[in-house]
XYZ file of N, CA and C in Angstrom:
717
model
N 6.329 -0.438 9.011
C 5.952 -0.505 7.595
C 7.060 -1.186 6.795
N 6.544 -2.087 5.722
C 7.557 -2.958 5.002
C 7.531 -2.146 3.690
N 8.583 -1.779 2.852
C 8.979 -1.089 1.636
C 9.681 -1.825 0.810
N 9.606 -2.184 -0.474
C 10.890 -2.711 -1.247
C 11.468 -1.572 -2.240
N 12.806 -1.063 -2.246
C 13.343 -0.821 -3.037
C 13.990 -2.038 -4.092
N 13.786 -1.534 -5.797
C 14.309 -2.684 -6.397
C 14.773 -1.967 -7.985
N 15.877 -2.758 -8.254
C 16.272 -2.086 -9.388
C 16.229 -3.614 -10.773
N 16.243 -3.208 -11.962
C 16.139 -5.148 -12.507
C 17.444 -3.851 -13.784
N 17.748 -4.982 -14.412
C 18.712 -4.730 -15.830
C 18.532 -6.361 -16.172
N 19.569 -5.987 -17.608
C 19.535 -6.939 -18.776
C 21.062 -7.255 -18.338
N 21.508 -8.508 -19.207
C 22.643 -9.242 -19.039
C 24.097 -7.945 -19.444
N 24.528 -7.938 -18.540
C 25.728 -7.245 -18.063
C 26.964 -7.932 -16.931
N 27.713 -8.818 -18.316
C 29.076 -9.505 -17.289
C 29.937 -8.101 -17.129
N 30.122 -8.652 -15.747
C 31.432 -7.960 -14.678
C 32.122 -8.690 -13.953
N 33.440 -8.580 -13.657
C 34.110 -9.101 -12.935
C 33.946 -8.820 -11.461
N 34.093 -9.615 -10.759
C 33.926 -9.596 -9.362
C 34.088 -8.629 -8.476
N 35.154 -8.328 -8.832
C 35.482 -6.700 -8.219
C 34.696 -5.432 -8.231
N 34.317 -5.618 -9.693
C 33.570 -4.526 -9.808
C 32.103 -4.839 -8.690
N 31.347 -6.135 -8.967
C 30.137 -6.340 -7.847
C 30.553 -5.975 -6.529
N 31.843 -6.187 -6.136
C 31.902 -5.430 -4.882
C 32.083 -3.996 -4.446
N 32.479 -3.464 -5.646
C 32.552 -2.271 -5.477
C 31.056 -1.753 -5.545
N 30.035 -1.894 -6.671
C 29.112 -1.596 -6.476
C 27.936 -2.180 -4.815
N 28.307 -3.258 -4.741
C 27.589 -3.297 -3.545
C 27.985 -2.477 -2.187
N 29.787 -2.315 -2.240
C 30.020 -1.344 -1.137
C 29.194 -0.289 -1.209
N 28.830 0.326 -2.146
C 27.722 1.688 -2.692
C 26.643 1.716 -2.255
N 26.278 0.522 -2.236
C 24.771 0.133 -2.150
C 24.191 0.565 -0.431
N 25.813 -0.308 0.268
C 25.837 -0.408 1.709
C 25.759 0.917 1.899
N 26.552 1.128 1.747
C 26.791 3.111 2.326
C 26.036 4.314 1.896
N 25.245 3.909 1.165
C 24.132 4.174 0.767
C 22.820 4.224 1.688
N 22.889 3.040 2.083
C 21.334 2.275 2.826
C 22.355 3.167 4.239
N 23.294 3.151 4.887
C 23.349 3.159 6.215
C 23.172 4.899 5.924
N 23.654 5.487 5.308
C 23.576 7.345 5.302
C 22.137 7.471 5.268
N 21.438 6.964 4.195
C 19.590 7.617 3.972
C 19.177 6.928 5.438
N 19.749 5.832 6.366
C 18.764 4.989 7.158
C 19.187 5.809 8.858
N 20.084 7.116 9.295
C 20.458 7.271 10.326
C 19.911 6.287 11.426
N 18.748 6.809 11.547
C 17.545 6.371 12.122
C 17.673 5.161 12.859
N 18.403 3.939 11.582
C 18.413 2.733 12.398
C 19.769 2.869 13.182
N 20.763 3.267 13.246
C 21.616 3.273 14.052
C 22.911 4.649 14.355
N 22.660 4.760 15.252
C 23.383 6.187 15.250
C 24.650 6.590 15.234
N 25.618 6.017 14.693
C 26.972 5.986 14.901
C 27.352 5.661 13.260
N 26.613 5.579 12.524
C 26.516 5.229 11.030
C 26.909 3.530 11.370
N 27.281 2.498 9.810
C 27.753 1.590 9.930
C 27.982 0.647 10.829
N 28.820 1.014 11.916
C 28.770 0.575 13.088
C 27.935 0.040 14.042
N 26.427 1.089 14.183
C 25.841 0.555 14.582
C 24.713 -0.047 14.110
N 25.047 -1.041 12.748
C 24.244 -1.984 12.433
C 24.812 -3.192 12.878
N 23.849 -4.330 13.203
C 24.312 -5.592 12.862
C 23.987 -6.245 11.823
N 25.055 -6.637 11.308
C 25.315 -7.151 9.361
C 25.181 -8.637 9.932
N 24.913 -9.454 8.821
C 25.596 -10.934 8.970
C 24.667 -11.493 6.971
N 25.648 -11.986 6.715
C 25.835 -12.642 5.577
C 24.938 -13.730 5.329
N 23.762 -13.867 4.795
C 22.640 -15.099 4.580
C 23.410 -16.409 3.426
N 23.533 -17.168 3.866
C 24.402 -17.918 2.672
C 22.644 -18.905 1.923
N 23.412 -19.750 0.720
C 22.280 -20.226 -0.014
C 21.416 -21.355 0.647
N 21.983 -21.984 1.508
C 21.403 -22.875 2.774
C 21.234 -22.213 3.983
N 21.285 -20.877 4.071
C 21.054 -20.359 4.937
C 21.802 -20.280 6.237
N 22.970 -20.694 5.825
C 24.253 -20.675 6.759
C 24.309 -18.737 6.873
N 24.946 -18.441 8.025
C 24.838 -17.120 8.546
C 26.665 -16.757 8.878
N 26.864 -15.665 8.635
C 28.668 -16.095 8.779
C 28.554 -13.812 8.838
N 28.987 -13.795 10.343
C 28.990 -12.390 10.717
C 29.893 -11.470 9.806
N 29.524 -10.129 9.521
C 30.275 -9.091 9.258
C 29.776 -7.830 10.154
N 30.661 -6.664 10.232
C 30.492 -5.961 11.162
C 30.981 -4.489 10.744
N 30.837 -4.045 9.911
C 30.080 -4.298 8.837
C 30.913 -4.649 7.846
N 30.141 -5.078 6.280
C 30.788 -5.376 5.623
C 31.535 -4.476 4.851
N 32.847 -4.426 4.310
C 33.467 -3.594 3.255
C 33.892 -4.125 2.297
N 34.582 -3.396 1.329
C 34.420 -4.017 -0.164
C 35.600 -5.007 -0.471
N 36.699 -5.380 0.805
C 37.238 -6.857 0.889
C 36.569 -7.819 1.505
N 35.429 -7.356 2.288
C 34.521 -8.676 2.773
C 33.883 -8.674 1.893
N 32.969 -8.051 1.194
C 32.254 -8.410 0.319
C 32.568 -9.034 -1.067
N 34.170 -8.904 -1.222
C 34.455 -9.392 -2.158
C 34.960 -10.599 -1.679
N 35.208 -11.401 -0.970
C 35.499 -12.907 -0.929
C 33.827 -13.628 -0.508
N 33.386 -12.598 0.006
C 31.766 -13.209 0.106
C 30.884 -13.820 -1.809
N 31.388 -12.713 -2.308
C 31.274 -13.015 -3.233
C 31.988 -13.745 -4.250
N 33.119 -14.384 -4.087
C 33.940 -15.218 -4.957
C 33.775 -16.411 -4.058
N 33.215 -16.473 -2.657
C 33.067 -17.796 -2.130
C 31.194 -18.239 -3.064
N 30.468 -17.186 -3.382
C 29.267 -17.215 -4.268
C 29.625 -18.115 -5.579
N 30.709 -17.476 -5.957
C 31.237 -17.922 -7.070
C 31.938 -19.534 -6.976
N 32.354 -19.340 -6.556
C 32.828 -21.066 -6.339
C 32.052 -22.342 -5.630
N 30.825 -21.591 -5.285
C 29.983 -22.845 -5.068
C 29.294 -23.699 -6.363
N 28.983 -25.182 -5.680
C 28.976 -25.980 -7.136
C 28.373 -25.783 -8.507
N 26.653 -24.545 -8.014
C 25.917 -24.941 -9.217
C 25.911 -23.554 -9.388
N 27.138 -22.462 -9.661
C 27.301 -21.085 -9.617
C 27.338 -21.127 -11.588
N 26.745 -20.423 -12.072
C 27.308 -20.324 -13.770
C 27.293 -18.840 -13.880
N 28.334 -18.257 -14.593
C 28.871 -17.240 -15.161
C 27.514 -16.886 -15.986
N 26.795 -17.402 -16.598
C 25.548 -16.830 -17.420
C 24.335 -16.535 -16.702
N 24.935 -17.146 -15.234
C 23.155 -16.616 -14.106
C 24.033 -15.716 -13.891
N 24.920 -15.273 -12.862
C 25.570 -13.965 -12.064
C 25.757 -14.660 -10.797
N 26.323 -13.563 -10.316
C 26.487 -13.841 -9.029
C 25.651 -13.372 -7.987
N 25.341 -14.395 -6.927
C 24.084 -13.637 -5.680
C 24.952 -13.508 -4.525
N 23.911 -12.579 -3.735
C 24.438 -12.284 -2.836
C 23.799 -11.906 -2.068
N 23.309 -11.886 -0.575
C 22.731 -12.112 0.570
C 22.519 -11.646 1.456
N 22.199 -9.711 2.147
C 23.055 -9.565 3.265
C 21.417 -9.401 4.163
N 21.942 -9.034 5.724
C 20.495 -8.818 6.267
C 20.977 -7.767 7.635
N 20.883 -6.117 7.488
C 21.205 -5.493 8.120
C 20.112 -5.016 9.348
N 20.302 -5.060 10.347
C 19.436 -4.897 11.787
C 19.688 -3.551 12.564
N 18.744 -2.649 12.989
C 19.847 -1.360 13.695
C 18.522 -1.076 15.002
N 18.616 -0.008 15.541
C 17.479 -0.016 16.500
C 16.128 -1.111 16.364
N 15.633 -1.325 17.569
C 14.539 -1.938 17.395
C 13.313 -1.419 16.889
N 12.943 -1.870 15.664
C 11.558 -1.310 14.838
C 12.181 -1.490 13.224
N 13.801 -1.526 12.979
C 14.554 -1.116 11.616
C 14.952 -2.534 11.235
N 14.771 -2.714 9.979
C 15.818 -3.883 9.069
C 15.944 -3.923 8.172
N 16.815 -4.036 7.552
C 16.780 -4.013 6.114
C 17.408 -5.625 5.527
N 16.858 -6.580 4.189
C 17.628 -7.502 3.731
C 17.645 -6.697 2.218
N 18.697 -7.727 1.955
C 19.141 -7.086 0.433
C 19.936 -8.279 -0.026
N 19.062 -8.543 -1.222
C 19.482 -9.430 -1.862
C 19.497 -9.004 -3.591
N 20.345 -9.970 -4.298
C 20.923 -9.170 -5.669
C 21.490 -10.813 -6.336
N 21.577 -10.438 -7.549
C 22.117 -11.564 -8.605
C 22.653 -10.649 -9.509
N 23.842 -10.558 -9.867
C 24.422 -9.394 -10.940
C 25.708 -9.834 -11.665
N 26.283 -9.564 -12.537
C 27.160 -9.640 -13.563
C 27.383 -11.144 -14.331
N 26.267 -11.240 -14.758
C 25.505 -12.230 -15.739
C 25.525 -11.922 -17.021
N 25.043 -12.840 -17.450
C 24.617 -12.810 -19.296
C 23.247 -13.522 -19.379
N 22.424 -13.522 -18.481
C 21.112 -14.353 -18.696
C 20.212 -14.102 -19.789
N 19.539 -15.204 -20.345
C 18.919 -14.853 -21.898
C 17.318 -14.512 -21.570
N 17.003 -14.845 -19.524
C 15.822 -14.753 -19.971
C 15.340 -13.905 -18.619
N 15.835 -14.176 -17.453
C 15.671 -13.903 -16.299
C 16.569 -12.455 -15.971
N 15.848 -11.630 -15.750
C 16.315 -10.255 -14.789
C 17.849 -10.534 -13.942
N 18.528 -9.418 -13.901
C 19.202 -8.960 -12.686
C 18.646 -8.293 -12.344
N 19.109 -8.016 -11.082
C 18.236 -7.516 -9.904
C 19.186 -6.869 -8.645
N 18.692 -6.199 -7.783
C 18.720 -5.788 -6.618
C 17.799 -5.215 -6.361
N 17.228 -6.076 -4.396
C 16.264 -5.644 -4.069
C 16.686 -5.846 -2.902
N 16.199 -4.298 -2.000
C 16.203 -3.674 -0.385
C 15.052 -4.266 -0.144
N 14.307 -4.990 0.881
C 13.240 -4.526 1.875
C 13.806 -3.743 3.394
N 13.054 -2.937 2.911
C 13.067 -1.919 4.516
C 12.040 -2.251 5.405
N 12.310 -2.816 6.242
C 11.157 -2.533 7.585
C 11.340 -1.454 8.837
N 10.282 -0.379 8.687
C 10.399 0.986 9.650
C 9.481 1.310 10.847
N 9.787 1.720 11.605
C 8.563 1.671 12.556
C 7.259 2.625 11.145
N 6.350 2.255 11.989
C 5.170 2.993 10.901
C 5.099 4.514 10.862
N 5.388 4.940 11.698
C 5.416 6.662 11.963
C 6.924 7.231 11.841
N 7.775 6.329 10.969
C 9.368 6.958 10.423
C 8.963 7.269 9.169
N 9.927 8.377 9.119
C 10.190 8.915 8.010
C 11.399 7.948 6.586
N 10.613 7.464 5.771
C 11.839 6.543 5.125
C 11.695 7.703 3.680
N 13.307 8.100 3.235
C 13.497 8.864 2.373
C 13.423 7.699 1.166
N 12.200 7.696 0.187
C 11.982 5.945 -0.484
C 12.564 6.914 -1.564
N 12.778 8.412 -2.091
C 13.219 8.562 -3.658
C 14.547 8.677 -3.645
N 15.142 8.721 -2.069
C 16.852 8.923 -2.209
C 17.311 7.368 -2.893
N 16.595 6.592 -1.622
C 17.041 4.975 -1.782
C 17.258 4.224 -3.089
N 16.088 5.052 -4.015
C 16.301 4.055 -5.091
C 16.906 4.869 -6.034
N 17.587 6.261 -5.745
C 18.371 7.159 -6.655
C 19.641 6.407 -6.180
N 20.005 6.135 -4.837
C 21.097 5.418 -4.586
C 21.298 3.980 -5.303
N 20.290 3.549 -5.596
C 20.706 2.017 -6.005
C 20.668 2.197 -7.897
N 19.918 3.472 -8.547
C 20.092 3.604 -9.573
C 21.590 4.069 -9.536
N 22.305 4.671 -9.222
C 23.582 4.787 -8.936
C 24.490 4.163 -8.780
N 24.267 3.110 -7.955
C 25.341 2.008 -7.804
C 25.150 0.531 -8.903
N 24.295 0.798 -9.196
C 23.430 -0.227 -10.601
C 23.229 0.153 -11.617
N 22.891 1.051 -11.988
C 22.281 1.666 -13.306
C 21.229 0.726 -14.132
N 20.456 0.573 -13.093
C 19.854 -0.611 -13.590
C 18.649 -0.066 -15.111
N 17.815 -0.846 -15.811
C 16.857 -0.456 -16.332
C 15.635 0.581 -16.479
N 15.228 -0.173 -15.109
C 14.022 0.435 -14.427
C 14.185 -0.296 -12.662
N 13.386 0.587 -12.286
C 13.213 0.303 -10.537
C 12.193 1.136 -9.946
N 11.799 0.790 -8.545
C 10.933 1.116 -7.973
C 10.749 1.470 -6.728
N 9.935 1.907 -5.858
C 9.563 1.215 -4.633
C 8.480 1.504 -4.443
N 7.836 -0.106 -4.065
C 7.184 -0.470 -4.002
C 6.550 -1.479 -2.371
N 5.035 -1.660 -2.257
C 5.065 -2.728 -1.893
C 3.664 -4.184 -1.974
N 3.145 -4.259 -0.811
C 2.418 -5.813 -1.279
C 1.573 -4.916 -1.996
N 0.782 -3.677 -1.899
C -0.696 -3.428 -1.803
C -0.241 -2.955 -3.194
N 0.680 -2.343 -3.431
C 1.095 -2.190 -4.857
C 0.956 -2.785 -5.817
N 1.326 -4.160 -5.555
C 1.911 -5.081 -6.175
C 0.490 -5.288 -7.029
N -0.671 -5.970 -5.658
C -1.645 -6.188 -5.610
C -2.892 -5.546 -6.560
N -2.537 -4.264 -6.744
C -3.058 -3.105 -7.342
C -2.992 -3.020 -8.997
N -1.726 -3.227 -8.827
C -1.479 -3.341 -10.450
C -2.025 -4.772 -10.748
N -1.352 -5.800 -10.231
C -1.978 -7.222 -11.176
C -3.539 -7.452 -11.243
N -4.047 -6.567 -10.080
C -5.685 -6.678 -10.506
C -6.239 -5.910 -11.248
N -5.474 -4.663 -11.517
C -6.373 -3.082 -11.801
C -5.726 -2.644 -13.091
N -5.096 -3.352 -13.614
C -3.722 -3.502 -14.472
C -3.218 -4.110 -15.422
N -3.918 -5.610 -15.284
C -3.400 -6.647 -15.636
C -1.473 -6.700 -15.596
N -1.223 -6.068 -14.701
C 0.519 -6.625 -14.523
C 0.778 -8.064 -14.347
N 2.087 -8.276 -14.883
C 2.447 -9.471 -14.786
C 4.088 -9.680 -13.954
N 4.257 -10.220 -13.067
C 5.563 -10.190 -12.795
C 6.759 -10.639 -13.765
N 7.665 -9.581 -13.445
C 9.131 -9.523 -14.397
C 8.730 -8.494 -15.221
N 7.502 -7.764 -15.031
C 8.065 -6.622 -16.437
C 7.818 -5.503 -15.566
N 8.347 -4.407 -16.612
C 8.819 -3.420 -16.116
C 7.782 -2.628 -15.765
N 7.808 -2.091 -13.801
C 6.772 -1.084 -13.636
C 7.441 -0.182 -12.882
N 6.136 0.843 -12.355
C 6.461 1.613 -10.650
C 5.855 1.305 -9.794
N 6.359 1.902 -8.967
C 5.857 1.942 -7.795
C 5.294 3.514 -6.836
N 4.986 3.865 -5.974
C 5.282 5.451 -5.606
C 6.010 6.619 -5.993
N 7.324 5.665 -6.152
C 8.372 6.330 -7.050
C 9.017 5.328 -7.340
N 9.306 6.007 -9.414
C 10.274 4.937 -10.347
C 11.213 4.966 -10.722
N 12.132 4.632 -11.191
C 13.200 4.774 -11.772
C 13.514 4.503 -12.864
N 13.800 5.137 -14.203
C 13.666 4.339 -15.565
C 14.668 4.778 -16.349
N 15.289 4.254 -16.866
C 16.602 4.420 -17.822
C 16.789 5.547 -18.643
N 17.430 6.041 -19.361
C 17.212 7.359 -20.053
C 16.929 6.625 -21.516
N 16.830 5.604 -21.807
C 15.809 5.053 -23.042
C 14.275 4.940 -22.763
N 14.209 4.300 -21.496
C 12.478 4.568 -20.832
C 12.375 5.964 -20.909
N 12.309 6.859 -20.003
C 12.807 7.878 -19.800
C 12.345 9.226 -21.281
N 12.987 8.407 -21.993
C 12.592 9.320 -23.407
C 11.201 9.247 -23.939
N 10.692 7.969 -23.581
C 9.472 7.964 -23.801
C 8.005 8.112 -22.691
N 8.951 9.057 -22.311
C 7.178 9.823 -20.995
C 7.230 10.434 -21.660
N 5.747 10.807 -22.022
C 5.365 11.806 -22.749
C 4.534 12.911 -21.934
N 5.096 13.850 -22.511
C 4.838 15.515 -21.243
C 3.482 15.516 -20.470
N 2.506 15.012 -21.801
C 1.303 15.187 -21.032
C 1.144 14.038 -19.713
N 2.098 13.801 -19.521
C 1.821 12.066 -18.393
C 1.375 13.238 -17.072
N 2.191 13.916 -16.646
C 1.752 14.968 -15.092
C 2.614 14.918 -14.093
N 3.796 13.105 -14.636
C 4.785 12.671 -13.134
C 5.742 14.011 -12.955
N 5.958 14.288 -11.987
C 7.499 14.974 -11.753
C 8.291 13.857 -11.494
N 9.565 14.893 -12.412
C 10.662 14.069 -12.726
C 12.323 14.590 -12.202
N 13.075 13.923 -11.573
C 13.972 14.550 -11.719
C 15.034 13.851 -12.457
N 16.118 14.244 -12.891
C 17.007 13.799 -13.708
C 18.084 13.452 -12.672
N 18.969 12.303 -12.698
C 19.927 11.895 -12.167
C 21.037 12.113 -12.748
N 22.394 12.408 -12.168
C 23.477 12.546 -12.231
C 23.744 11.759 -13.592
N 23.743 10.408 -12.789
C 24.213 8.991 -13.276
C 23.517 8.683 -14.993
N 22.402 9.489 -14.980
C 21.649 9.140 -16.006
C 20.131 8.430 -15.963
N 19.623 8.400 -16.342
C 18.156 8.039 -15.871
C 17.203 9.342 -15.249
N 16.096 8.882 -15.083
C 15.283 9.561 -13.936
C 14.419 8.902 -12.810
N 14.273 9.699 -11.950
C 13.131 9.494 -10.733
C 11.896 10.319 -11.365
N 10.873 9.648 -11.098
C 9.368 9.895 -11.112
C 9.179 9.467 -9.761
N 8.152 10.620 -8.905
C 7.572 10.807 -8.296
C 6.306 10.564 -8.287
N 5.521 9.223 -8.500
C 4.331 8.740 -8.804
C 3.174 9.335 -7.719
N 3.381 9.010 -6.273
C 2.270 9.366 -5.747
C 3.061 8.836 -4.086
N 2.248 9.229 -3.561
C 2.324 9.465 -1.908
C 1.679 7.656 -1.631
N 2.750 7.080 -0.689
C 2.575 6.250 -0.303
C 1.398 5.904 -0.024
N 0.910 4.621 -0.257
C -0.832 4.159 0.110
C -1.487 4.464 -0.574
N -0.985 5.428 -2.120
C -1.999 5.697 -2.953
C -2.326 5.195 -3.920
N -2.336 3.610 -3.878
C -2.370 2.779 -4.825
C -3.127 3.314 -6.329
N -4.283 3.396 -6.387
C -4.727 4.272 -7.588
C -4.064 5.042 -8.676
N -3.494 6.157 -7.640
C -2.283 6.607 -8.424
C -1.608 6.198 -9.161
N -0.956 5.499 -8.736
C -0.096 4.387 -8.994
C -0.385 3.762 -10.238
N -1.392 2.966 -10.249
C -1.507 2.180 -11.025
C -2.294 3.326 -12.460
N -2.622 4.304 -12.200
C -2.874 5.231 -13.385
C -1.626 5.426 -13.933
N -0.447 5.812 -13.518
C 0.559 6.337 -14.108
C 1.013 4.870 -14.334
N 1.258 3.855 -13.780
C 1.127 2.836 -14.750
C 0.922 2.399 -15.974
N -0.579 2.472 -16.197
C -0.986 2.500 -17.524
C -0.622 3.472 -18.539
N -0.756 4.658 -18.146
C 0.067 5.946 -18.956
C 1.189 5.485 -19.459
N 2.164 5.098 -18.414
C 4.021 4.719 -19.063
C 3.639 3.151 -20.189
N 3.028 2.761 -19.406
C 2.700 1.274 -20.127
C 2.451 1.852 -22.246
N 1.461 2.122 -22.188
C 0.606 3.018 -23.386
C 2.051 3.540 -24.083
N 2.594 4.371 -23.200
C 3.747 5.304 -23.779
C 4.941 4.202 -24.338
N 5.057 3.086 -24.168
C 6.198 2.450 -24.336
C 7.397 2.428 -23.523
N 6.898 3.337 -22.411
C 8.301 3.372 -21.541
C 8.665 1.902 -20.435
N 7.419 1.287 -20.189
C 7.673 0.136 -19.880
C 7.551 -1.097 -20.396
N 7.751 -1.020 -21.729
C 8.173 -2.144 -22.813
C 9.273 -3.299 -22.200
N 8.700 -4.465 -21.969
C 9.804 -5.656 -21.534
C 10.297 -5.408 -22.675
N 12.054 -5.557 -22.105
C 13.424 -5.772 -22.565
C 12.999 -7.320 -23.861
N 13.910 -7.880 -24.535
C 13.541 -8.182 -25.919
C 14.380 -9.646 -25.206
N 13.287 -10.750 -25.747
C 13.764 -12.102 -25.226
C 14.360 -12.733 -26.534
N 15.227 -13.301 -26.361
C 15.816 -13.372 -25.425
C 16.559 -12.327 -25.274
N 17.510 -12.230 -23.754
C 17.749 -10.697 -23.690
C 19.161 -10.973 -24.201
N 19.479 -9.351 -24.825
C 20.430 -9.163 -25.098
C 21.019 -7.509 -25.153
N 20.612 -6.918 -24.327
C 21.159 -5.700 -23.879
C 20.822 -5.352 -21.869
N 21.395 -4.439 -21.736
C 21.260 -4.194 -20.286
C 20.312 -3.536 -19.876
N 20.048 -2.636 -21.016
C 19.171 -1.435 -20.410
C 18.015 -1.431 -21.956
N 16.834 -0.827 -21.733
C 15.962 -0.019 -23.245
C 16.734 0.256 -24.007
């Protein structure tokens, strides 16, 4: 089974360091919720670095000094601008049936286009994938806006049943929404919610494959204002 975890925010410059620190998070994150794919933690993944031509350049795994020249070599390529962010590439492999890629663009000032980080997980079909830790982990290491996980039939669900449009803010099975979204669920909606450390919450939309669901509590948050696109051009990080 294919899953995307994904988190989006508004223009938020950071210095380099800090993207690596948050992506070390991200990593150690995905390898603790993922045992499954390899049993020795870290170790027994195989990492390797996707470059923008698709050049491949091994890590084993990566830590937050590889990831940080991975990412200042991001930075110094020709058509890199401080107002997109910086991307970044990785594609982790562990038993046969497991993979995860993860790709991200972050510490930007963009006026129109999302930051982002987004996991796809691929699991054997009869694993257990913990999908509300994953994206409590990446609300954590991001603090992003809103996030999700989600996938095609999802996707599919909302833009027909929905009228969704890509780039604005939805859920998926389970969401993730800022504590400005967040303020505006209104009680009668039915989601369980839990509150995060970090700030924000998880909604618990519905049991995988239950597209319907889904796209009801959709419309509910939609109605409620909690998934109001961010204000173009953008100029904050979060609601």
């Amino acid at each position: 089974m294919r899953r995307v975890v994904r988190g989006f925010w508004g223009p938020r410059p950071e210095p380099v360091e800090r993207l690596a620190e948050r992506w070390s998070a991200t990593l150690d994150g995905l390898v603790r919720l993922l045992p499954a794919a390899g049993e020795g933690g870290a170790a027994s993944w195989t990492w390797r670095y996707a470059g923008p031509a698709g050049a491949v350049r091994p890590g084993s795994p990566p830590d937050t000094a590889s990831l940080l020249d991975a990412l200042r070599a991001a930075r110094a390529a020709e058509d890199w601008s401080d107002r997109t962010g910086t991307g970044l590439r990785l594609v982790a492999e562990g038993v046969p049936g497991w993979k995860a890629e993860l790709s991200g663009v972050a510490g930007g000032s963009p006026e129109n286009l999302l930051q982002s980080i987004v996991i796809a997980v691929e699991s054997p079909d009869d694993a257990e994938v913990p999908d509300a830790e994953l994206l409590a982990a990446v609300a954590e290491s991001w603090q992003p806006d809103f996030g999700d996980v989600t996938d095609d039939d999802v996707m599919d669900a909302l833009e027909d049943d929905a009228d969704f449009m890509a780039g604005e803010p939805s859920v998926g099975w389970v969401g993730f929404l800022s504590p400005g979204r967040a303020a505006r669920v209104p009680d009668s909606s039915g989601i369980p919610r839990k509150e995060l450390a970090g700030g924000g919450v998880l909604l618990h939309v519905a049991d995988p494959g239950d597209t319907a669901a889904v796209v009801r509590a959709y419309v509910v948050l939609k109605e409620a204002g909690a998934l109001e696109p961010l204000p173009r051009p953008l100029d904050r990080a979060v609601l």
